[in-house]
């Protein structure tokens, strides 16, 4: 970037050009600036190159020569940068100046050098300079410059940016004006800047942010988030054909970014900022827009509302991402115990403005833009610095703010409201006000923010009885009633999936008070002992499982897996299972239905075995991740059955016989696993192929009296090795003799026969091409070959024998696995009396896995229980020997 600086310092300045990193060269550049104070078309490039070179020298001086900064400060060279900006010299100069300043502050490492640059307030003057922000490049470099400065903030440097005497913090206030910029990278930079500011533990600065900027910023931010949510809902409502999935994905990603940003602010744990933010999120966004949309659409009047699936989806994201206890507990309290008669108040414009309730739980646009509010607060601060705005009533007169704040504070201190009250707005009173607001309108029995004695006094007898008689009280809670009702839809699982995600997110939220969940007997994962569970929820979950096991069931695999997960959380404890017999019987009925469903698709064809093993592998390798599931915008659209949409198989309905077979197999696996866990029984029959039972590379086997075929293995890369080929029940192995023990061999390669392909070589009757594929991680991935080689035998007879053995072994291996699947499905089995010469004569041994021979082969030959070799075969070749 700085290479061009040499191009104009040639000619008569050979000494400077030879050592551009020096104090002398900086003096020369200072001389250039003094001679070119006015920017013209002729000297524009010269000035830009001069500024670049000065920046380069300052970065060098920071590491090598402190006198460079002494001279820079002594000559007040920063003022030249500011004068160049103020001359409106065009975008080229502005862009280059912002770019070089950004590089300068990024590369300065010593605090002393940083103090030099930040002194005299010139940096703040650059921050507040009126750039042409309609130019994208200027905007990008400007916001990047602010972000770089914010990264340098700490308890020492913050005084260069925040001026306590003038009550001004340009770095922060100028940045947040772009919180709703159309360019996403600018919005992300603004969030980074604000988080860097909030992390600085300077009380004066944080109080300034709370008093002068928190209310306008958070109220505008909440409105901006809500506007995105309404746009997202409109996109869902108008996109039944899945045509706007790209736009919908962008809107969902934007909402997730907002939630992560809000959570980052709350994690910083600045108490008074969290109070203001929590109040705005609850009363201006989550409750009026998200929660109130859960109840019937015709009750809301003119209030902005979103559809039920979008509301459930967004609330699930809130509980998965945000773990701030006061916020999530207050939100959960309204969902679980909310009463419509209390929560629905008149709109703000119909209530006297002096009332503290006037701006509560309404999703309304702020009366002033953020920029206007910041200007007004700045001027107010100069006149009455001791006064702070009440964040309940943005844009109202100060006397009205004081009145409403006092009313709310009095209500928090007394059960009966009286006139007068405290006139000082201290942080503790403020918290009580926020808590009381939440209690009034949600009819909360407690608020997680602080368990005060006032809350205990305000808890009515009805609320106490509701806490004890939770099961009967569920139906008197409209939002909870709507949540359970959504699980009842027999047609599809469109709403049910979101409800299950919401229940999962609430029960796994680290900030949630477990007592709230226990009152309605929701599953609490951390609970050690359980004696009861929510029968109503359990019945609905089992009903979903039963519907999934029907031939025409429209339950997606994701919904079924989440249902199994929630049921296990409800009834499983460390000491056992507390499920009632009637529910277990219903679950067993669903499992039987799933068995009948798979029987319908059971075929003797090869593809069924591959699908069976692939589905089991996919289910165990990639279990359900609810966080990832709720990041997928495609589940917001009605369930579709076509793979052309690109939606993952578990999140849509099956299409065609192959996918119906896959779905039936997966349903069988899930319900079988759930049934075994609830009954406390181990899984003994799945997977069909167990890694611990297979022959592995470097195993030492007893090969005495075994039927081996010598061959030369030529790999694809040209390597050539001598090996012996052996065929087992499920595997083929390549072994070489063990030098330490006669008659024993070391396995150099072992692969499954069922995944093998054997073809002859046209021009060589003694050779075979053998390929063995690694089982695919998913049904759509391409199999990866773990062996691809040419096997050359001593003559064509041995080649034919090897081909027959491998082909027969593959058929028998697959047949045995199909028989094991038939046993799982309670289908009649045609017993195989002999597999490649292995007699299955013992009824006791036939109950074990076919790998029983492997354990024998690993024992020493002195063991009397070893009666035959692992590779013994009756299919001998006359005259053949090793």
mmCIF file of N, CA, C and O in Angstrom, residues 46 54 138 171 204 256 289 376 463 473 551 830 858:
data_model
loop_
_atom_site.group_PDB
_atom_site.id
_atom_site.type_symbol
_atom_site.label_atom_id
_atom_site.label_comp_id
_atom_site.label_asym_id
_atom_site.label_seq_id
_atom_site.Cartn_x
_atom_site.Cartn_y
_atom_site.Cartn_z
ATOM 1 N N UNK A 46 -0.002 14.310 -4.436
ATOM 2 C CA UNK A 46 1.165 14.535 -3.584
ATOM 3 C C UNK A 46 0.770 14.480 -2.109
ATOM 4 O O UNK A 46 1.449 13.843 -1.293
ATOM 5 N N UNK A 54 3.743 9.452 5.976
ATOM 6 C CA UNK A 54 3.766 9.833 7.395
ATOM 7 C C UNK A 54 3.236 8.679 8.242
ATOM 8 O O UNK A 54 3.800 8.339 9.294
ATOM 9 N N UNK A 138 -16.631 5.455 1.196
ATOM 10 C CA UNK A 138 -16.389 6.326 2.353
ATOM 11 C C UNK A 138 -17.054 5.742 3.591
ATOM 12 O O UNK A 138 -16.473 5.700 4.684
ATOM 13 N N UNK A 171 -17.524 8.910 19.545
ATOM 14 C CA UNK A 171 -17.259 7.587 18.968
ATOM 15 C C UNK A 171 -18.503 6.699 19.062
ATOM 16 O O UNK A 171 -18.861 6.010 18.104
ATOM 17 N N UNK A 204 -18.619 6.601 34.894
ATOM 18 C CA UNK A 204 -19.121 7.873 34.366
ATOM 19 C C UNK A 204 -19.587 7.718 32.923
ATOM 20 O O UNK A 204 -20.658 8.213 32.533
ATOM 21 N N UNK A 256 -31.452 -13.936 13.865
ATOM 22 C CA UNK A 256 -30.486 -14.633 14.715
ATOM 23 C C UNK A 256 -29.335 -13.711 15.109
ATOM 24 O O UNK A 256 -28.874 -13.726 16.259
ATOM 25 N N UNK A 289 -45.488 -8.545 20.558
ATOM 26 C CA UNK A 289 -45.441 -9.024 19.174
ATOM 27 C C UNK A 289 -45.324 -10.546 19.092
ATOM 28 O O UNK A 289 -45.986 -11.178 18.272
ATOM 29 N N UNK A 376 -31.506 15.914 20.973
ATOM 30 C CA UNK A 376 -32.322 16.496 22.037
ATOM 31 C C UNK A 376 -31.724 16.207 23.409
ATOM 32 O O UNK A 376 -31.628 17.096 24.265
ATOM 33 N N UNK A 463 -52.928 -17.426 42.988
ATOM 34 C CA UNK A 463 -51.665 -17.758 42.331
ATOM 35 C C UNK A 463 -50.955 -18.886 43.069
ATOM 36 O O UNK A 463 -50.327 -19.752 42.465
ATOM 37 N N UNK A 473 -54.621 -26.269 36.438
ATOM 38 C CA UNK A 473 -54.565 -24.857 36.074
ATOM 39 C C UNK A 473 -54.091 -24.632 34.653
ATOM 40 O O UNK A 473 -54.155 -23.534 34.141
ATOM 41 N N UNK A 551 -48.958 -45.758 7.996
ATOM 42 C CA UNK A 551 -48.508 -45.724 6.588
ATOM 43 C C UNK A 551 -48.712 -44.358 5.927
ATOM 44 O O UNK A 551 -47.906 -43.947 5.093
ATOM 45 N N UNK A 830 -35.518 -68.300 7.087
ATOM 46 C CA UNK A 830 -35.075 -69.560 6.505
ATOM 47 C C UNK A 830 -33.650 -69.803 6.990
ATOM 48 O O UNK A 830 -32.729 -69.096 6.608
ATOM 49 N N UNK A 858 -8.215 -65.376 18.044
ATOM 50 C CA UNK A 858 -7.215 -64.528 18.700
ATOM 51 C C UNK A 858 -6.577 -65.243 19.885
ATOM 52 O O UNK A 858 -5.705 -64.692 20.536
#
